């Protein structure tokens, strides 16, 4: 199948592009490289033994997108491109609405114009907010507590409305829990710019000596060890979930929502200890105040993805720590060198 992948040079996009190429699909990546590097695509090509096409453009660029669709004639789209920092989204909300919501509207209009009727969208478990208790099922009430989360929630609603209006459209909404890890080759992985917001990249940089210690945001949550618990899912498992969703949409129309997680919560300290075991490096940490906006616990009910997609996460947090450490050690400056 010909699959157009927006944001395909980023962390989850690059791993999914690799899986698509490995499964024999043709891929065109559309990415403006605002938070990613073309080097990731060179390495994807090296691992896959063949190249994805690449257009450097923002998804809101109607002309560039139109030309890409006219040229590549995609049969399906996977839409990763977007801004994703919660804190930043509270400072510059309009950029988030423009880049995340505006881009999706342009993409859907361009798809309709070019007779492309299948889209898989990167959503987030953040849409469960604090409206119910984990494990979250897909039918739980949704909402969001910050502009980033609201953009994901709005795009889910837009996709639902557009699918209701157009019976030809096939939509898969994937709600990611906490993606971690790297490809086992150590050639591609997560390359955050500046100080990482997320736990695993921060821990990896402490292990590499780039940061002195981890700040653990609170140890007084109602969890077994008091630190927050999350559902950490290996990025290679996540990539496989996208292929399973595409397969499903090949045989089923309508709009569908699936959680992609492991179904198992792990605490911050469990992740720290798993990383220490995988790397042999001690991770100094300090318990500090809770981070505003954090919930105590978030993890998935994964029954629907298993039943409908035949998909399940296979890799463990230990695997992800080993892969992250391999990637970090071989590429101390991410895609910037090596
Ligand atoms: N966390 C932490 N220190 C950090 C980054 C994260 O203690 O430097 C904790 C955070 O409070 C949460 C978990 O690690 O309990 C996962 O946070 P992350 O930002 O990776 O993902 P989130 O679930 O917030 O999207």
Tab-separated table of N, CA and C in Angstrom, residues 1-5 16-28 48 50-53 72 75-76 78 242-244 246-247:
chain	number	residue	atom	x	y	z
A	1	UNK	N	0.848	-1.191	0.000
A	1	UNK	CA	0.000	0.000	0.000
A	1	UNK	C	0.890	1.249	0.000
A	2	UNK	N	0.367	2.344	-0.611
A	2	UNK	CA	1.099	3.615	-0.552
A	2	UNK	C	0.574	4.413	0.642
A	3	UNK	N	1.465	4.684	1.586
A	3	UNK	CA	1.060	5.346	2.833
A	3	UNK	C	1.810	6.671	2.977
A	4	UNK	N	1.066	7.754	3.101
A	4	UNK	CA	1.671	9.063	3.359
A	4	UNK	C	1.732	9.249	4.873
A	5	UNK	N	2.924	9.529	5.383
A	5	UNK	CA	3.137	9.616	6.825
A	5	UNK	C	3.537	11.043	7.183
A	16	UNK	N	7.565	3.871	12.872
A	16	UNK	CA	6.432	3.351	12.088
A	16	UNK	C	6.793	3.314	10.602
A	17	UNK	N	7.495	4.335	10.120
A	17	UNK	CA	7.946	4.335	8.723
A	17	UNK	C	8.814	3.106	8.453
A	18	UNK	N	9.705	2.806	9.383
A	18	UNK	CA	10.552	1.614	9.220
A	18	UNK	C	9.692	0.349	9.152
A	19	UNK	N	8.731	0.207	10.060
A	19	UNK	CA	7.873	-0.995	10.050
A	19	UNK	C	7.090	-1.094	8.740
A	20	UNK	N	6.598	0.031	8.245
A	20	UNK	CA	5.849	0.022	6.980
A	20	UNK	C	6.746	-0.461	5.840
A	21	UNK	N	7.952	0.087	5.780
A	21	UNK	CA	8.882	-0.308	4.702
A	21	UNK	C	9.225	-1.792	4.831
A	22	UNK	N	9.457	-2.244	6.056
A	22	UNK	CA	9.796	-3.656	6.274
A	22	UNK	C	8.662	-4.586	5.839
A	23	UNK	N	7.419	-4.083	5.953
A	23	UNK	CA	6.261	-4.913	5.558
A	23	UNK	C	5.922	-4.754	4.077
A	24	UNK	N	6.768	-4.027	3.344
A	24	UNK	CA	6.583	-3.942	1.896
A	24	UNK	C	5.739	-2.778	1.416
A	25	UNK	N	5.346	-1.888	2.322
A	25	UNK	CA	4.562	-0.723	1.889
A	25	UNK	C	5.499	0.349	1.313
A	26	UNK	N	4.925	1.217	0.481
A	26	UNK	CA	5.658	2.385	0.003
A	26	UNK	C	5.266	3.572	0.875
A	27	UNK	N	6.254	4.377	1.239
A	27	UNK	CA	5.998	5.458	2.200
A	27	UNK	C	6.480	6.788	1.639
A	28	UNK	N	5.644	7.819	1.781
A	28	UNK	CA	6.086	9.194	1.563
A	28	UNK	C	5.946	9.932	2.891
A	48	UNK	N	15.981	-0.435	6.603
A	48	UNK	CA	14.953	-1.113	5.788
A	48	UNK	C	15.529	-1.652	4.484
A	50	UNK	N	15.630	0.114	1.879
A	50	UNK	CA	15.041	0.941	0.825
A	50	UNK	C	14.531	2.238	1.444
A	51	UNK	N	14.344	3.216	0.578
A	51	UNK	CA	14.105	4.568	1.090
A	51	UNK	C	12.641	4.951	1.118
A	52	UNK	N	12.229	5.698	2.152
A	52	UNK	CA	10.934	6.359	2.057
A	52	UNK	C	11.100	7.615	1.194
A	53	UNK	N	10.037	8.032	0.490
A	53	UNK	CA	10.072	9.350	-0.136
A	53	UNK	C	10.015	10.410	0.951
A	72	UNK	N	2.200	11.210	-5.290
A	72	UNK	CA	2.364	9.899	-4.617
A	72	UNK	C	1.083	9.060	-4.649
A	75	UNK	N	-2.858	5.763	-0.645
A	75	UNK	CA	-4.110	5.036	-0.367
A	75	UNK	C	-4.516	5.216	1.095
A	76	UNK	N	-3.574	5.609	1.932
A	76	UNK	CA	-3.863	5.841	3.347
A	76	UNK	C	-2.878	6.864	3.897
A	78	UNK	N	-1.090	8.248	7.654
A	78	UNK	CA	-0.913	8.183	9.115
A	78	UNK	C	-0.450	9.573	9.550
A	242	UNK	N	0.112	0.584	14.570
A	242	UNK	CA	-0.339	1.367	13.409
A	242	UNK	C	-0.575	0.470	12.197
A	243	UNK	N	0.294	-0.499	12.013
A	243	UNK	CA	0.111	-1.411	10.879
A	243	UNK	C	-1.137	-2.262	11.074
A	244	UNK	N	-1.375	-2.666	12.321
A	244	UNK	CA	-2.577	-3.457	12.613
A	244	UNK	C	-3.838	-2.619	12.361
A	246	UNK	N	-4.116	-0.109	10.221
A	246	UNK	CA	-4.276	0.023	8.765
A	246	UNK	C	-4.905	-1.230	8.167
A	247	UNK	N	-4.466	-2.382	8.622
A	247	UNK	CA	-5.028	-3.663	8.155
A	247	UNK	C	-6.527	-3.712	8.436
